[in-house]
């Protein structure tokens, strides 16, 4: 039944044709260069060998030069016949050579070496690869590629084409305890709410204190550690949050050189959406991005550190792997968690040609990231995640499991404010500006300090604005110590002003400067008055001199010490 179903699927897709017999369609052989992980027959790959090399190979295999025949066809046939039972040849090559064969025997059967076509004899072979080439156990396809002849691989496999030929995929449950749907969805929704709050907190901080972009691109290790400390999460999770924010279009670099990582205009629009809408944008961004946060902190092919948000943290197969993993989770029995080994086994069965160490790691990272995003709860795919995977809108299914945002906080006399749950967007932004987050969890604790109040004043808020905000949103009267703190910081705020200028104009008579400022032609000089006898300009000194002379004046250049240049 399994064979009939497989052939029906192949005929449906026009990969096989014929009714009484089945034949592969044109092009299938080229698309599957190594069927069952096997290389070409020895006769096929040895046909490109020159006659002298074939003669040397037959001599080494038989222990004497060939007698009675020297044409290439008969030499190739003799070698192929000898390789049908290569037990003694494998034993003579040594344990290291056998280990090299074992890595290729189940496919793919090809390897890369230097000078693959260089003639080598059994008596002079030194390395394991040379010993294999000298005995015909490996054959050179070109100057850099070697392959295991089909006869040798079948001998090592014991005549089998496949290690395992299960007609059904391996089970996913693995004996794990099933979870009821309510437990799964509540756990997943809690994680979804947490990841939205963490990304908002991270981008609010980077909006005020943006980290610089490295010369090689990406985020510096110290800035990643600072983000992890801010959110009180491991560094891998901080890297994941930053990567998700970039994938969702909420974070970008401000320029190619000397740029900074800053929230985008789309971030402001994102904040106007409800929690379910924000989460949906994050989940869509994560699903489609080719960025791989799990690579952050590792070394690339050139032994360089892979930084978060850098171009090195990419892999083209990441989106397909995420979809495949979530699809496997969707196929699991209802409420049954799927472990990482079980998911890998299922994918190996479904996609045998895509396996490998990197794919296995991508699977592990996908499961970890799906749990952080709230796509899974206790290892089970959440119902709203199924909607996302099917292309439907997950917001309705998620929104009913999220807490409603509030607009009240509890302000205490110890200069802290407690938010018992999520806050409406405007209040959350103003509190993040005016106070520092001290702890998070079921409730968020904010602490007011002189530095946090000064930060709000620097952003353009006044003492009256801050006190009105706190009075409006506090469930209790604003404590007197907090009011004193705001007023005291505001009283000292802005007494000193720091600016920059490039050049200045100085005159003994203030009336001369009055005439310059009154002249409309001086508008282009970008002058403003610092003192009765001093004007400042943003223009370089040479440009300012030229401009003043264009007004009919006769200025001179002055050195930093006050002397005439």
Tab-separated table of N, CA and C in Angstrom, residues 425-525:
chain	number	residue	atom	x	y	z
A	425	UNK	N	-0.515	52.516	25.995
A	425	UNK	CA	0.742	52.882	25.343
A	425	UNK	C	1.271	54.229	25.800
A	426	UNK	N	0.430	55.268	25.815
A	426	UNK	CA	0.916	56.607	26.162
A	426	UNK	C	1.457	56.654	27.577
A	427	UNK	N	0.749	56.034	28.516
A	427	UNK	CA	1.216	56.036	29.905
A	427	UNK	C	2.508	55.241	30.046
A	428	UNK	N	2.593	54.105	29.352
A	428	UNK	CA	3.811	53.288	29.437
A	428	UNK	C	5.016	54.063	28.914
A	429	UNK	N	4.859	54.815	27.836
A	429	UNK	CA	5.980	55.574	27.283
A	429	UNK	C	6.394	56.691	28.232
A	430	UNK	N	5.412	57.409	28.792
A	430	UNK	CA	5.748	58.510	29.692
A	430	UNK	C	6.400	58.003	30.969
A	431	UNK	N	5.922	56.878	31.489
A	431	UNK	CA	6.548	56.325	32.694
A	431	UNK	C	7.966	55.844	32.408
A	432	UNK	N	8.172	55.212	31.246
A	432	UNK	CA	9.516	54.757	30.887
A	432	UNK	C	10.476	55.934	30.737
A	433	UNK	N	9.936	57.101	30.348
A	433	UNK	CA	10.768	58.294	30.202
A	433	UNK	C	11.078	58.921	31.546
A	434	UNK	N	10.101	58.901	32.478
A	434	UNK	CA	10.225	59.631	33.739
A	434	UNK	C	10.823	58.793	34.847
A	435	UNK	N	10.772	57.473	34.735
A	435	UNK	CA	11.251	56.595	35.803
A	435	UNK	C	12.009	55.431	35.193
A	436	UNK	N	12.801	54.750	36.017
A	436	UNK	CA	13.560	53.576	35.599
A	436	UNK	C	12.840	52.318	36.049
A	437	UNK	N	12.832	51.284	35.164
A	437	UNK	CA	12.213	50.009	35.531
A	437	UNK	C	13.120	49.299	36.528
A	438	UNK	N	12.551	48.997	37.683
A	438	UNK	CA	13.327	48.347	38.736
A	438	UNK	C	13.143	46.836	38.721
A	439	UNK	N	11.940	46.377	38.416
A	439	UNK	CA	11.697	44.940	38.337
A	439	UNK	C	10.479	44.703	37.466
A	440	UNK	N	10.439	43.507	36.863
A	440	UNK	CA	9.323	43.129	36.011
A	440	UNK	C	8.786	41.788	36.465
A	441	UNK	N	7.676	41.405	35.923
A	441	UNK	CA	7.036	40.150	36.280
A	441	UNK	C	5.544	40.322	36.134
A	442	UNK	N	4.782	39.802	37.117
A	442	UNK	CA	3.350	40.012	37.090
A	442	UNK	C	3.008	41.489	37.192
A	443	UNK	N	3.816	42.230	37.965
A	443	UNK	CA	3.681	43.687	38.079
A	443	UNK	C	5.031	44.312	37.770
A	444	UNK	N	5.001	45.536	37.227
A	444	UNK	CA	6.232	46.253	36.900
A	444	UNK	C	6.434	47.358	37.924
A	445	UNK	N	7.649	47.434	38.466
A	445	UNK	CA	7.974	48.449	39.461
A	445	UNK	C	8.886	49.491	38.821
A	446	UNK	N	8.463	50.755	38.877
A	446	UNK	CA	9.245	51.874	38.369
A	446	UNK	C	9.802	52.665	39.553
A	447	UNK	N	11.031	53.166	39.411
A	447	UNK	CA	11.614	54.009	40.454
A	447	UNK	C	11.958	55.381	39.875
A	448	UNK	N	11.511	56.422	40.602
A	448	UNK	CA	11.811	57.798	40.208
A	448	UNK	C	13.116	58.226	40.864
A	449	UNK	N	14.019	58.760	40.053
A	449	UNK	CA	15.296	59.288	40.550
A	449	UNK	C	15.526	60.659	39.945
A	450	UNK	N	16.527	61.355	40.489
A	450	UNK	CA	16.856	62.667	39.925
A	450	UNK	C	17.249	62.536	38.464
A	451	UNK	N	17.974	61.453	38.124
A	451	UNK	CA	18.395	61.262	36.745
A	451	UNK	C	17.225	60.972	35.819
A	452	UNK	N	16.256	60.163	36.271
A	452	UNK	CA	15.116	59.842	35.403
A	452	UNK	C	14.213	61.058	35.203
A	453	UNK	N	14.025	61.854	36.257
A	453	UNK	CA	13.226	63.083	36.107
A	453	UNK	C	13.931	64.052	35.175
A	454	UNK	N	15.263	64.180	35.305
A	454	UNK	CA	16.017	65.064	34.410
A	454	UNK	C	15.894	64.594	32.965
A	455	UNK	N	15.849	63.266	32.755
A	455	UNK	CA	15.680	62.734	31.407
A	455	UNK	C	14.365	63.207	30.789
A	456	UNK	N	13.296	63.223	31.590
A	456	UNK	CA	12.013	63.705	31.085
A	456	UNK	C	12.050	65.198	30.802
A	457	UNK	N	12.722	65.963	31.662
A	457	UNK	CA	12.840	67.409	31.431
A	457	UNK	C	13.662	67.688	30.174
A	458	UNK	N	14.718	66.881	29.956
A	458	UNK	CA	15.526	67.045	28.748
A	458	UNK	C	14.703	66.768	27.491
A	459	UNK	N	13.697	65.891	27.609
A	459	UNK	CA	12.862	65.557	26.462
A	459	UNK	C	11.766	66.594	26.219
A	460	UNK	N	11.739	67.659	27.028
A	460	UNK	CA	10.786	68.733	26.786
A	460	UNK	C	9.636	68.799	27.754
A	461	UNK	N	9.559	67.876	28.718
A	461	UNK	CA	8.492	67.945	29.706
A	461	UNK	C	8.830	69.003	30.752
A	462	UNK	N	7.801	69.619	31.324
A	462	UNK	CA	7.989	70.571	32.418
A	462	UNK	C	7.591	69.894	33.722
A	463	UNK	N	7.925	70.547	34.839
A	463	UNK	CA	7.542	69.988	36.140
A	463	UNK	C	6.027	69.874	36.244
A	464	UNK	N	5.313	70.863	35.722
A	464	UNK	CA	3.852	70.810	35.762
A	464	UNK	C	3.318	69.648	34.930
A	465	UNK	N	3.929	69.411	33.765
A	465	UNK	CA	3.502	68.279	32.927
A	465	UNK	C	3.656	66.961	33.673
A	466	UNK	N	4.787	66.789	34.336
A	466	UNK	CA	5.042	65.528	35.038
A	466	UNK	C	4.083	65.338	36.207
A	467	UNK	N	3.867	66.382	36.981
A	467	UNK	CA	2.973	66.257	38.133
A	467	UNK	C	1.528	66.035	37.687
A	468	UNK	N	1.120	66.682	36.587
A	468	UNK	CA	-0.232	66.445	36.061
A	468	UNK	C	-0.387	64.994	35.608
A	469	UNK	N	0.656	64.468	34.935
A	469	UNK	CA	0.605	63.076	34.472
A	469	UNK	C	0.453	62.129	35.651
A	470	UNK	N	1.272	62.328	36.685
A	470	UNK	CA	1.234	61.431	37.830
A	470	UNK	C	-0.079	61.552	38.590
A	471	UNK	N	-0.591	62.766	38.712
A	471	UNK	CA	-1.868	62.963	39.413
A	471	UNK	C	-3.009	62.289	38.674
A	472	UNK	N	-2.988	62.386	37.348
A	472	UNK	CA	-4.070	61.825	36.532
A	472	UNK	C	-4.090	60.304	36.585
A	473	UNK	N	-2.918	59.683	36.613
A	473	UNK	CA	-2.856	58.226	36.478
A	473	UNK	C	-2.510	57.495	37.775
A	474	UNK	N	-2.424	58.207	38.874
A	474	UNK	CA	-2.136	57.560	40.148
A	474	UNK	C	-3.442	57.183	40.836
A	475	UNK	N	-3.492	55.959	41.340
A	475	UNK	CA	-4.685	55.519	42.073
A	475	UNK	C	-4.743	56.130	43.464
A	476	UNK	N	-3.638	56.723	43.891
A	476	UNK	CA	-3.570	57.393	45.192
A	476	UNK	C	-2.994	58.788	44.985
A	477	UNK	N	-3.142	59.711	45.958
A	477	UNK	CA	-2.535	61.041	45.816
A	477	UNK	C	-1.026	60.931	45.626
A	478	UNK	N	-0.472	61.855	44.847
A	478	UNK	CA	0.973	61.850	44.608
A	478	UNK	C	1.693	62.137	45.921
A	479	UNK	N	2.589	61.238	46.366
A	479	UNK	CA	3.290	61.465	47.646
A	479	UNK	C	4.128	62.749	47.605
A	480	UNK	N	4.238	63.391	48.768
A	480	UNK	CA	4.978	64.651	48.845
A	480	UNK	C	6.449	64.503	48.474
A	481	UNK	N	7.136	63.407	48.861
A	481	UNK	CA	8.553	63.276	48.463
A	481	UNK	C	8.745	63.279	46.951
A	482	UNK	N	7.808	62.670	46.211
A	482	UNK	CA	7.942	62.648	44.752
A	482	UNK	C	7.715	64.038	44.173
A	483	UNK	N	6.729	64.763	44.703
A	483	UNK	CA	6.487	66.124	44.217
A	483	UNK	C	7.702	67.008	44.495
A	484	UNK	N	8.305	66.867	45.685
A	484	UNK	CA	9.503	67.646	46.005
A	484	UNK	C	10.650	67.307	45.053
A	485	UNK	N	10.812	65.991	44.728
A	485	UNK	CA	11.893	65.582	43.823
A	485	UNK	C	11.724	66.234	42.459
A	486	UNK	N	10.505	66.185	41.897
A	486	UNK	CA	10.270	66.762	40.572
A	486	UNK	C	10.531	68.265	40.584
A	487	UNK	N	10.014	68.948	41.585
A	487	UNK	CA	10.172	70.405	41.637
A	487	UNK	C	11.624	70.802	41.862
A	488	UNK	N	12.347	70.039	42.696
A	488	UNK	CA	13.744	70.385	42.970
A	488	UNK	C	14.614	70.200	41.732
A	489	UNK	N	14.397	69.087	40.992
A	489	UNK	CA	15.175	68.865	39.768
A	489	UNK	C	14.834	69.920	38.726
A	490	UNK	N	13.543	70.272	38.611
A	490	UNK	CA	13.128	71.278	37.623
A	490	UNK	C	13.690	72.646	37.953
A	491	UNK	N	13.832	72.962	39.263
A	491	UNK	CA	14.349	74.272	39.660
A	491	UNK	C	15.786	74.473	39.199
A	492	UNK	N	16.557	73.400	39.182
A	492	UNK	CA	17.967	73.510	38.790
A	492	UNK	C	18.206	73.186	37.326
A	493	UNK	N	17.149	72.755	36.629
A	493	UNK	CA	17.304	72.282	35.253
A	493	UNK	C	17.426	73.461	34.283
A	494	UNK	N	18.435	73.422	33.425
A	494	UNK	CA	18.563	74.401	32.349
A	494	UNK	C	19.249	75.692	32.716
A	495	UNK	N	19.812	75.788	33.936
A	495	UNK	CA	20.527	77.023	34.300
A	495	UNK	C	21.776	77.209	33.451
A	496	UNK	N	22.397	76.117	33.094
A	496	UNK	CA	23.560	76.178	32.202
A	496	UNK	C	23.143	75.644	30.836
A	497	UNK	N	23.624	76.301	29.785
A	497	UNK	CA	23.304	75.869	28.429
A	497	UNK	C	24.592	75.634	27.652
A	498	UNK	N	24.630	74.569	26.924
A	498	UNK	CA	25.814	74.185	26.156
A	498	UNK	C	25.419	74.104	24.690
A	499	UNK	N	26.167	74.790	23.850
A	499	UNK	CA	25.921	74.748	22.416
A	499	UNK	C	27.224	74.666	21.661
A	500	UNK	N	27.169	74.862	20.376
A	500	UNK	CA	28.376	74.808	19.549
A	500	UNK	C	28.333	75.948	18.548
A	501	UNK	N	29.510	76.486	18.246
A	501	UNK	CA	29.624	77.492	17.199
A	501	UNK	C	30.933	77.267	16.472
A	502	UNK	N	30.998	77.768	15.237
A	502	UNK	CA	32.196	77.591	14.422
A	502	UNK	C	33.009	78.882	14.356
A	503	UNK	N	32.310	80.019	14.342
A	503	UNK	CA	33.007	81.311	14.262
A	503	UNK	C	32.192	82.367	15.008
A	504	UNK	N	32.771	83.549	15.170
A	504	UNK	CA	32.084	84.621	15.876
A	504	UNK	C	32.498	85.968	15.275
A	505	UNK	N	31.704	86.969	15.619
A	505	UNK	CA	31.999	88.364	15.237
A	505	UNK	C	32.060	89.172	16.522
A	506	UNK	N	33.138	89.930	16.720
A	506	UNK	CA	33.294	90.752	17.916
A	506	UNK	C	33.514	92.196	17.501
A	507	UNK	N	32.860	93.103	18.229
A	507	UNK	CA	33.025	94.541	17.933
A	507	UNK	C	33.003	95.315	19.244
A	508	UNK	N	33.722	96.453	19.280
A	508	UNK	CA	33.722	97.271	20.493
A	508	UNK	C	32.411	98.041	20.648
A	509	UNK	N	31.779	98.370	19.514
A	509	UNK	CA	30.560	99.161	19.541
A	509	UNK	C	29.359	98.251	19.261
A	510	UNK	N	28.442	98.045	20.223
A	510	UNK	CA	27.272	97.197	19.982
A	510	UNK	C	26.411	97.677	18.825
A	511	UNK	N	26.441	98.959	18.533
A	511	UNK	CA	25.596	99.476	17.447
A	511	UNK	C	26.008	98.885	16.103
A	512	UNK	N	27.293	98.606	15.951
A	512	UNK	CA	27.761	98.000	14.694
A	512	UNK	C	27.120	96.633	14.488
A	513	UNK	N	27.035	95.882	15.573
A	513	UNK	CA	26.419	94.566	15.462
A	513	UNK	C	24.914	94.687	15.258
A	514	UNK	N	24.305	95.734	15.839
A	514	UNK	CA	22.871	95.958	15.615
A	514	UNK	C	22.592	96.169	14.136
A	515	UNK	N	23.453	96.907	13.466
A	515	UNK	CA	23.256	97.182	12.037
A	515	UNK	C	23.372	95.883	11.223
A	516	UNK	N	24.326	95.023	11.602
A	516	UNK	CA	24.493	93.757	10.865
A	516	UNK	C	23.247	92.894	11.008
A	517	UNK	N	22.731	92.779	12.235
A	517	UNK	CA	21.548	91.948	12.466
A	517	UNK	C	20.312	92.507	11.776
A	518	UNK	N	20.267	93.819	11.614
A	518	UNK	CA	19.109	94.438	10.975
A	518	UNK	C	19.155	94.320	9.452
A	519	UNK	N	20.299	93.999	8.895
A	519	UNK	CA	20.449	93.899	7.445
A	519	UNK	C	19.937	92.529	6.966
A	520	UNK	N	18.953	92.520	6.077
A	520	UNK	CA	18.394	91.264	5.586
A	520	UNK	C	19.414	90.412	4.836
A	521	UNK	N	20.403	91.069	4.259
A	521	UNK	CA	21.430	90.314	3.540
A	521	UNK	C	22.274	89.441	4.470
A	522	UNK	N	22.205	89.733	5.781
A	522	UNK	CA	23.000	88.963	6.748
A	522	UNK	C	22.300	87.676	7.187
A	523	UNK	N	21.073	87.432	6.689
A	523	UNK	CA	20.352	86.216	7.113
A	523	UNK	C	21.132	84.950	6.775
A	524	UNK	N	21.810	84.957	5.620
A	524	UNK	CA	22.546	83.770	5.191
A	524	UNK	C	23.757	83.472	6.072
A	525	UNK	N	24.146	84.445	6.912
A	525	UNK	CA	25.328	84.245	7.760
A	525	UNK	C	24.997	83.483	9.045
